[in-house]
Amino acid sequence: MAQAMEGSATNSHGTDDPLSKLPTREGWSEPLVLYKNYWLRPRFAATIMRLQNTFEARHDDIVLATNPKCGTTWIKALAFAITNRSRYEFGNHPLLFRHPQEVVPFLEIPRDGDMTYVETLPSPRLLATHMPLSLFPNFLATCGCRIVYVCRDPKDAFVSRWHFEKKLHREHSIDFEAAFNMFSEGFSPYGPFWEHCLEYWRESIACPNKILFLKYEDMMSEPVKHVIRLATFLGVPFSIKEEEDGIPEEVVRLCSFDKLSSLDINQTGDMVRRGNIIVEKSVFFRKGKVGDWVNHMSQEMGRKLDCIVEEKLKGTGFVL
Ligand code: A3P
């Protein structure tokens, strides 16, 4: 069974290493450290700590925030297509030639290990993160930037996570039930899952102009409505003419699971993530369905996770 343990306070060079002071627990493909109530992969925790003091936020930054496996790839594609719609023809669009994960960089997952890359981007920057809101670099949280958050039914997010880990770390396969138990305890990358969602939800209620809180399931059932909402929130609303011309529908089509997952560019080849890990481009596209959890877990497991989440969110007003 996975255990939490305190690490030693110095690294192999004998210098003070903040990561080594954090509780560590094994169970997923690599041990996670507990940093300010969230379980993180050590290298992301290190980057997040570094970003606190070094990240230079801009007031017009747009941050796409998600819990992993909740629709990051999709929201990256949508936000990119919406904000760049006057620059590109839909028939010859960058999203037909580049993976959505590559058109919007992650803050804490530096591209090719290069932390300075985002500084070179022109404003307004589109950035992505899985960081919990409470771990945002101070200035980013208060600088007036816009944040779009996407959450998802935890059961589907968990199933998606399990498949993702399986594909990413073939040599370290995790038993489904063991993974379910860890996730249900709140022990998963960027977990507890529900705390992550709750923080953003609370802030979206307090500051609706700052955070747009979306649910994967709602976006799936009414994509055009959500694309229009997203454009308005991002400060680039569709004109009446654009709506008459069906531009929101074009955006939805271009960014749909069926379209993106059918492209060769998204199905073949690798990308380098987290500095040195090779990730197959296809791992970001699996089924893209709501409710796929029923094909992987029993009704009893589903009810158990629902009850845990309900209990954790009791009294907050937030329902996942
Ligand atoms: P499933 O594993 O349930 O199919 P993330 O991008 O945050 O890693 O999330 C991945 C999940 O989003 C996967 O879910 C993936 O199939 C789904 N997904 C990827 N692109 C999508 C799109 N364009 N529309 C809807 N879902 C998408």
Short mmCIF file of C-alpha atoms and ligand atoms in Angstrom, two decimals:
data_model
loop_
_atom_site.label_atom_id
_atom_site.label_comp_id
_atom_site.label_asym_id
_atom_site.label_seq_id
_atom_site.Cartn_x
_atom_site.Cartn_y
_atom_site.Cartn_z
CA MET A 1 0.00 0.00 0.00
CA ALA A 2 1.23 3.48 -0.82
CA GLN A 3 2.71 5.35 2.09
CA ALA A 4 3.42 8.99 2.84
CA MET A 5 6.90 9.60 4.15
CA GLU A 6 9.01 12.61 5.00
CA GLY A 7 12.04 13.09 2.77
CA SER A 8 15.47 14.24 3.86
CA ALA A 9 16.14 17.97 3.81
CA THR A 10 19.17 18.05 1.54
CA ASN A 11 19.68 16.91 -2.01
CA SER A 12 22.57 14.88 -3.41
CA HIS A 13 24.67 18.06 -3.67
CA GLY A 14 24.25 18.70 0.03
CA THR A 15 22.26 21.89 -0.59
CA ASP A 16 18.88 22.68 0.85
CA ASP A 17 16.22 21.15 -1.35
CA PRO A 18 12.65 22.33 -0.63
CA LEU A 19 11.21 19.26 -2.39
CA SER A 20 12.96 16.84 -0.11
CA LYS A 21 11.17 18.31 2.90
CA LEU A 22 7.77 17.46 1.46
CA PRO A 23 5.82 14.32 2.32
CA THR A 24 6.15 11.78 -0.49
CA ARG A 25 3.84 8.94 -1.38
CA GLU A 26 4.13 6.14 -3.89
CA GLY A 27 1.41 4.43 -5.88
CA TRP A 28 1.14 6.17 -9.25
CA SER A 29 3.74 5.78 -11.98
CA GLU A 30 6.08 7.95 -9.94
CA PRO A 31 5.96 9.12 -6.31
CA LEU A 32 4.04 12.34 -5.68
CA VAL A 33 4.91 15.05 -3.18
CA LEU A 34 2.36 16.87 -1.05
CA TYR A 35 2.80 20.60 -1.55
CA LYS A 36 0.32 22.96 0.12
CA ASN A 37 -2.39 20.27 0.23
CA TYR A 38 -1.96 19.10 -3.37
CA TRP A 39 -0.24 15.97 -4.66
CA LEU A 40 2.18 16.85 -7.43
CA ARG A 41 4.84 15.19 -9.52
CA PRO A 42 8.10 16.39 -7.97
CA ARG A 43 9.35 18.19 -11.08
CA PHE A 44 6.09 20.12 -11.41
CA ALA A 45 6.20 21.03 -7.73
CA ALA A 46 9.72 22.35 -8.26
CA THR A 47 8.63 24.41 -11.27
CA ILE A 48 5.58 25.73 -9.47
CA MET A 49 7.77 26.86 -6.57
CA ARG A 50 10.15 28.54 -8.97
CA LEU A 51 7.31 30.28 -10.85
CA GLN A 52 6.15 31.92 -7.61
CA ASN A 53 9.05 34.33 -7.74
CA THR A 54 9.99 34.38 -11.38
CA PHE A 55 6.83 34.38 -13.49
CA GLU A 56 6.09 37.74 -15.05
CA ALA A 57 2.35 37.83 -15.57
CA ARG A 58 0.72 40.27 -17.96
CA HIS A 59 -2.69 41.81 -17.34
CA ASP A 60 -3.98 40.50 -20.68
CA ASP A 61 -2.80 36.91 -20.21
CA ILE A 62 -5.45 34.26 -20.77
CA VAL A 63 -4.97 31.17 -18.63
CA LEU A 64 -6.69 27.90 -19.50
CA ALA A 65 -6.81 25.92 -16.27
CA THR A 66 -7.91 22.33 -15.87
CA ASN A 67 -7.62 19.32 -13.70
CA PRO A 68 -5.74 16.79 -15.87
CA LYS A 69 -7.96 14.70 -18.18
CA CYS A 70 -10.85 17.15 -18.02
CA GLY A 71 -10.63 18.58 -21.52
CA THR A 72 -7.34 20.51 -21.64
CA THR A 73 -6.67 19.54 -25.25
CA TRP A 74 -10.16 20.61 -26.25
CA ILE A 75 -10.16 23.98 -24.45
CA LYS A 76 -6.70 24.73 -25.86
CA ALA A 77 -8.00 24.14 -29.38
CA LEU A 78 -11.17 26.15 -28.80
CA ALA A 79 -9.47 29.15 -27.20
CA PHE A 80 -6.77 29.16 -29.88
CA ALA A 81 -9.33 28.96 -32.71
CA ILE A 82 -11.52 31.68 -31.18
CA THR A 83 -8.79 34.18 -30.40
CA ASN A 84 -7.01 33.71 -33.74
CA ARG A 85 -10.06 33.46 -35.96
CA SER A 86 -9.35 36.58 -37.97
CA ARG A 87 -5.83 35.35 -38.82
CA TYR A 88 -6.56 31.97 -40.33
CA GLU A 89 -8.89 30.31 -42.84
CA PHE A 90 -10.66 27.27 -41.41
CA GLY A 91 -9.58 25.22 -44.42
CA ASN A 92 -5.90 25.96 -43.82
CA HIS A 93 -5.86 26.34 -40.06
CA PRO A 94 -2.81 25.70 -37.82
CA LEU A 95 -4.92 23.19 -35.87
CA LEU A 96 -4.95 21.03 -38.99
CA PHE A 97 -1.14 20.86 -38.83
CA ARG A 98 -0.25 21.20 -35.16
CA HIS A 99 -1.39 19.31 -32.08
CA PRO A 100 -3.63 21.44 -29.80
CA GLN A 101 -1.25 20.71 -26.91
CA GLU A 102 1.51 22.44 -28.88
CA VAL A 103 -0.31 25.65 -29.75
CA VAL A 104 -0.83 26.67 -26.10
CA PRO A 105 2.14 26.16 -23.73
CA PHE A 106 1.82 24.93 -20.17
CA LEU A 107 3.17 27.18 -17.46
CA GLU A 108 4.56 24.44 -15.27
CA ILE A 109 5.47 21.98 -18.03
CA PRO A 110 8.18 23.89 -19.89
CA ARG A 111 8.48 23.23 -23.58
CA ASP A 112 11.69 21.29 -24.19
CA GLY A 113 12.62 22.25 -20.63
CA ASP A 114 12.77 25.94 -21.58
CA MET A 115 11.22 28.09 -18.85
CA THR A 116 11.79 31.32 -20.75
CA TYR A 117 9.75 30.36 -23.80
CA VAL A 118 6.49 31.91 -22.55
CA GLU A 119 8.27 35.23 -21.96
CA THR A 120 8.93 35.50 -25.69
CA LEU A 121 5.26 35.16 -26.68
CA PRO A 122 3.46 38.27 -27.90
CA SER A 123 0.49 39.59 -25.92
CA PRO A 124 -2.19 38.58 -25.36
CA ARG A 125 -0.70 35.22 -24.41
CA LEU A 126 -2.72 32.02 -24.27
CA LEU A 127 -1.28 29.87 -21.47
CA ALA A 128 -2.36 26.62 -19.88
CA THR A 129 -1.95 25.11 -16.45
CA HIS A 130 -3.08 22.29 -14.21
CA MET A 131 -2.00 24.32 -11.19
CA PRO A 132 -4.52 24.69 -8.39
CA LEU A 133 -5.58 28.33 -8.06
CA SER A 134 -3.98 28.57 -4.62
CA LEU A 135 -0.59 27.72 -6.14
CA PHE A 136 -0.72 30.40 -8.83
CA PRO A 137 2.24 32.76 -8.84
CA ASN A 138 1.07 35.72 -6.73
CA PHE A 139 0.98 38.33 -9.40
CA LEU A 140 -0.79 36.08 -11.89
CA ALA A 141 -3.64 35.56 -9.46
CA THR A 142 -4.15 39.29 -8.96
CA CYS A 143 -3.02 40.92 -12.21
CA GLY A 144 -6.42 40.99 -13.86
CA CYS A 145 -5.77 38.21 -16.36
CA ARG A 146 -8.68 36.05 -17.49
CA ILE A 147 -8.92 32.41 -16.45
CA VAL A 148 -11.03 29.71 -18.08
CA TYR A 149 -11.47 26.59 -15.98
CA VAL A 150 -12.87 23.30 -17.25
CA CYS A 151 -13.96 20.56 -14.87
CA ARG A 152 -15.46 17.15 -15.54
CA ASP A 153 -17.34 14.35 -13.85
CA PRO A 154 -14.65 12.85 -11.57
CA LYS A 155 -15.62 9.32 -12.63
CA ASP A 156 -14.87 10.04 -16.29
CA ALA A 157 -11.77 12.05 -15.37
CA PHE A 158 -10.51 9.13 -13.31
CA VAL A 159 -11.10 6.57 -16.08
CA SER A 160 -9.37 8.89 -18.53
CA ARG A 161 -6.43 9.29 -16.11
CA TRP A 162 -6.08 5.54 -15.68
CA HIS A 163 -5.91 4.98 -19.43
CA PHE A 164 -3.47 7.86 -19.81
CA GLU A 165 -1.11 6.48 -17.14
CA LYS A 166 -1.33 3.04 -18.70
CA LYS A 167 -0.28 4.36 -22.10
CA LEU A 168 2.34 6.72 -20.78
CA HIS A 169 4.04 4.32 -18.42
CA ARG A 170 3.64 0.93 -20.05
CA GLU A 171 6.34 -0.55 -17.83
CA HIS A 172 4.47 0.46 -14.65
CA SER A 173 0.88 -0.64 -15.08
CA ILE A 174 -1.44 0.32 -12.24
CA ASP A 175 -4.24 -1.89 -11.09
CA PHE A 176 -7.59 -0.20 -11.82
CA GLU A 177 -9.01 -0.72 -8.35
CA ALA A 178 -5.83 0.43 -6.62
CA ALA A 179 -5.85 3.58 -8.77
CA PHE A 180 -9.53 4.11 -7.98
CA ASN A 181 -8.86 3.89 -4.25
CA MET A 182 -5.99 6.36 -4.46
CA PHE A 183 -8.06 8.79 -6.52
CA SER A 184 -10.98 8.46 -4.08
CA GLU A 185 -8.65 9.32 -1.21
CA GLY A 186 -7.68 12.51 -3.01
CA PHE A 187 -4.28 11.06 -3.88
CA SER A 188 -3.77 11.61 -7.61
CA PRO A 189 -1.66 14.00 -9.68
CA TYR A 190 -2.93 17.53 -8.85
CA GLY A 191 -5.40 15.97 -6.41
CA PRO A 192 -7.54 16.05 -4.40
CA PHE A 193 -9.57 16.37 -7.58
CA TRP A 194 -12.57 18.01 -5.89
CA GLU A 195 -10.47 20.62 -4.03
CA HIS A 196 -8.95 21.70 -7.34
CA CYS A 197 -12.41 22.26 -8.85
CA LEU A 198 -13.82 23.88 -5.71
CA GLU A 199 -11.12 26.57 -5.53
CA TYR A 200 -11.79 27.72 -9.07
CA TRP A 201 -15.55 27.47 -8.67
CA ARG A 202 -15.49 29.65 -5.56
CA GLU A 203 -13.40 32.28 -7.29
CA SER A 204 -15.65 32.16 -10.37
CA ILE A 205 -18.62 32.99 -8.15
CA ALA A 206 -16.74 35.78 -6.37
CA CYS A 207 -15.20 37.22 -9.58
CA PRO A 208 -17.21 36.15 -12.64
CA ASN A 209 -15.28 38.54 -14.89
CA LYS A 210 -12.02 36.90 -13.89
CA ILE A 211 -12.89 33.20 -14.06
CA LEU A 212 -15.20 31.42 -16.46
CA PHE A 213 -16.07 28.06 -14.95
CA LEU A 214 -17.10 25.43 -17.51
CA LYS A 215 -18.08 21.78 -17.34
CA TYR A 216 -16.98 19.28 -19.99
CA GLU A 217 -20.44 17.73 -20.02
CA ASP A 218 -22.19 21.08 -20.64
CA MET A 219 -19.74 21.91 -23.42
CA MET A 220 -20.41 18.54 -25.03
CA SER A 221 -24.17 18.97 -24.93
CA GLU A 222 -24.23 22.59 -26.20
CA PRO A 223 -20.88 23.31 -27.87
CA VAL A 224 -21.97 26.29 -29.97
CA LYS A 225 -23.52 28.06 -26.99
CA HIS A 226 -20.29 27.54 -25.03
CA VAL A 227 -18.06 28.71 -27.86
CA ILE A 228 -20.08 31.94 -28.05
CA ARG A 229 -19.84 32.32 -24.27
CA LEU A 230 -16.11 31.66 -24.34
CA ALA A 231 -15.51 34.27 -27.04
CA THR A 232 -17.48 36.87 -25.09
CA PHE A 233 -15.58 36.10 -21.90
CA LEU A 234 -12.25 36.31 -23.70
CA GLY A 235 -13.13 39.79 -24.93
CA VAL A 236 -13.48 38.77 -28.58
CA PRO A 237 -17.26 38.28 -28.98
CA PHE A 238 -18.63 37.02 -32.29
CA SER A 239 -20.24 39.77 -34.35
CA ILE A 240 -23.79 39.33 -35.63
CA LYS A 241 -22.32 38.79 -39.10
CA GLU A 242 -19.99 36.09 -37.79
CA GLU A 243 -22.88 34.34 -36.11
CA GLU A 244 -24.94 34.59 -39.31
CA ASP A 245 -21.99 33.16 -41.23
CA GLY A 246 -21.82 30.19 -38.86
CA ILE A 247 -18.32 30.95 -37.51
CA PRO A 248 -19.07 29.58 -34.02
CA GLU A 249 -20.21 26.33 -35.69
CA GLU A 250 -16.97 26.27 -37.73
CA VAL A 251 -14.95 26.59 -34.52
CA VAL A 252 -16.93 23.76 -32.93
CA ARG A 253 -16.39 21.53 -35.97
CA LEU A 254 -12.67 22.24 -36.24
CA CYS A 255 -12.11 21.53 -32.53
CA SER A 256 -14.43 18.55 -32.23
CA PHE A 257 -13.07 15.25 -30.99
CA ASP A 258 -13.98 13.58 -34.28
CA LYS A 259 -12.16 16.15 -36.38
CA LEU A 260 -9.01 16.53 -34.28
CA SER A 261 -8.62 12.85 -33.49
CA SER A 262 -8.93 11.95 -37.17
CA LEU A 263 -5.95 14.11 -38.17
CA ASP A 264 -2.73 12.30 -38.88
CA ILE A 265 -0.77 15.01 -37.06
CA ASN A 266 -2.64 14.14 -33.83
CA GLN A 267 -2.44 10.39 -34.27
CA THR A 268 1.17 9.78 -35.21
CA GLY A 269 4.45 10.91 -33.75
CA ASP A 270 5.60 12.07 -30.36
CA MET A 271 6.10 15.29 -28.47
CA VAL A 272 8.64 16.01 -25.79
CA ARG A 273 7.02 16.96 -22.52
CA ARG A 274 8.32 17.80 -19.08
CA GLY A 275 11.81 18.27 -20.38
CA ASN A 276 12.67 14.73 -21.33
CA ILE A 277 9.58 12.54 -21.43
CA ILE A 278 8.38 11.44 -24.83
CA VAL A 279 4.61 11.43 -25.14
CA GLU A 280 2.74 9.93 -28.08
CA LYS A 281 0.52 12.59 -29.60
CA SER A 282 -2.38 10.18 -29.77
CA VAL A 283 -2.63 9.75 -25.96
CA PHE A 284 -4.62 12.97 -25.69
CA PHE A 285 -7.44 11.50 -27.76
CA ARG A 286 -9.20 8.39 -26.49
CA LYS A 287 -13.01 8.36 -26.65
CA GLY A 288 -14.09 11.91 -25.89
CA LYS A 289 -17.41 10.76 -24.44
CA VAL A 290 -19.52 11.68 -21.44
CA GLY A 291 -20.26 8.76 -19.11
CA ASP A 292 -17.66 6.29 -20.37
CA TRP A 293 -17.00 5.37 -16.73
CA VAL A 294 -19.86 2.84 -16.89
CA ASN A 295 -17.71 0.72 -19.20
CA HIS A 296 -14.92 0.53 -16.63
CA MET A 297 -16.30 0.60 -13.12
CA SER A 298 -19.22 -0.97 -11.37
CA GLN A 299 -22.28 1.04 -10.40
CA GLU A 300 -21.21 0.51 -6.81
CA MET A 301 -17.79 2.06 -7.42
CA GLY A 302 -19.46 4.94 -9.23
CA ARG A 303 -21.82 5.53 -6.31
CA LYS A 304 -18.92 5.32 -3.87
CA LEU A 305 -16.96 8.03 -5.66
CA ASP A 306 -20.09 10.19 -6.02
CA CYS A 307 -20.72 9.89 -2.27
CA ILE A 308 -17.13 10.76 -1.39
CA VAL A 309 -17.20 13.83 -3.60
CA GLU A 310 -20.63 14.86 -2.31
CA GLU A 311 -19.42 14.56 1.26
CA LYS A 312 -16.26 16.56 0.55
CA LEU A 313 -18.26 19.35 -1.09
CA LYS A 314 -21.06 19.39 1.46
CA GLY A 315 -22.03 22.88 2.50
CA THR A 316 -20.00 24.60 -0.22
CA GLY A 317 -22.88 25.05 -2.67
CA PHE A 318 -20.77 23.44 -5.38
CA VAL A 319 -21.95 20.27 -7.07
CA LEU A 320 -19.60 18.25 -9.26
P1 A3P B 1 -11.27 10.33 -22.56
O1 A3P B 1 -10.04 9.64 -22.04
O2 A3P B 1 -12.45 10.17 -21.64
O3 A3P B 1 -11.60 9.98 -23.95
P2 A3P B 1 -6.95 16.30 -21.34
O4 A3P B 1 -6.91 16.98 -22.66
O5 A3P B 1 -7.25 17.22 -20.20
O6 A3P B 1 -5.75 15.46 -21.13
O7 A3P B 1 -8.20 15.35 -21.37
C1 A3P B 1 -8.23 14.23 -22.20
C2 A3P B 1 -9.67 13.81 -22.39
O8 A3P B 1 -10.31 14.74 -23.27
C3 A3P B 1 -9.75 12.44 -23.05
O9 A3P B 1 -10.97 11.89 -22.55
C4 A3P B 1 -9.83 12.84 -24.51
O10 A3P B 1 -10.34 11.81 -25.34
C5 A3P B 1 -10.77 14.04 -24.44
N1 A3P B 1 -10.64 14.94 -25.59
C6 A3P B 1 -9.53 15.25 -26.29
N2 A3P B 1 -9.82 16.10 -27.27
C7 A3P B 1 -11.15 16.36 -27.19
C8 A3P B 1 -12.05 17.16 -27.97
N3 A3P B 1 -11.64 17.86 -29.01
N4 A3P B 1 -13.33 17.18 -27.60
C9 A3P B 1 -13.78 16.46 -26.55
N5 A3P B 1 -12.99 15.67 -25.80
C10 A3P B 1 -11.68 15.61 -26.11
#
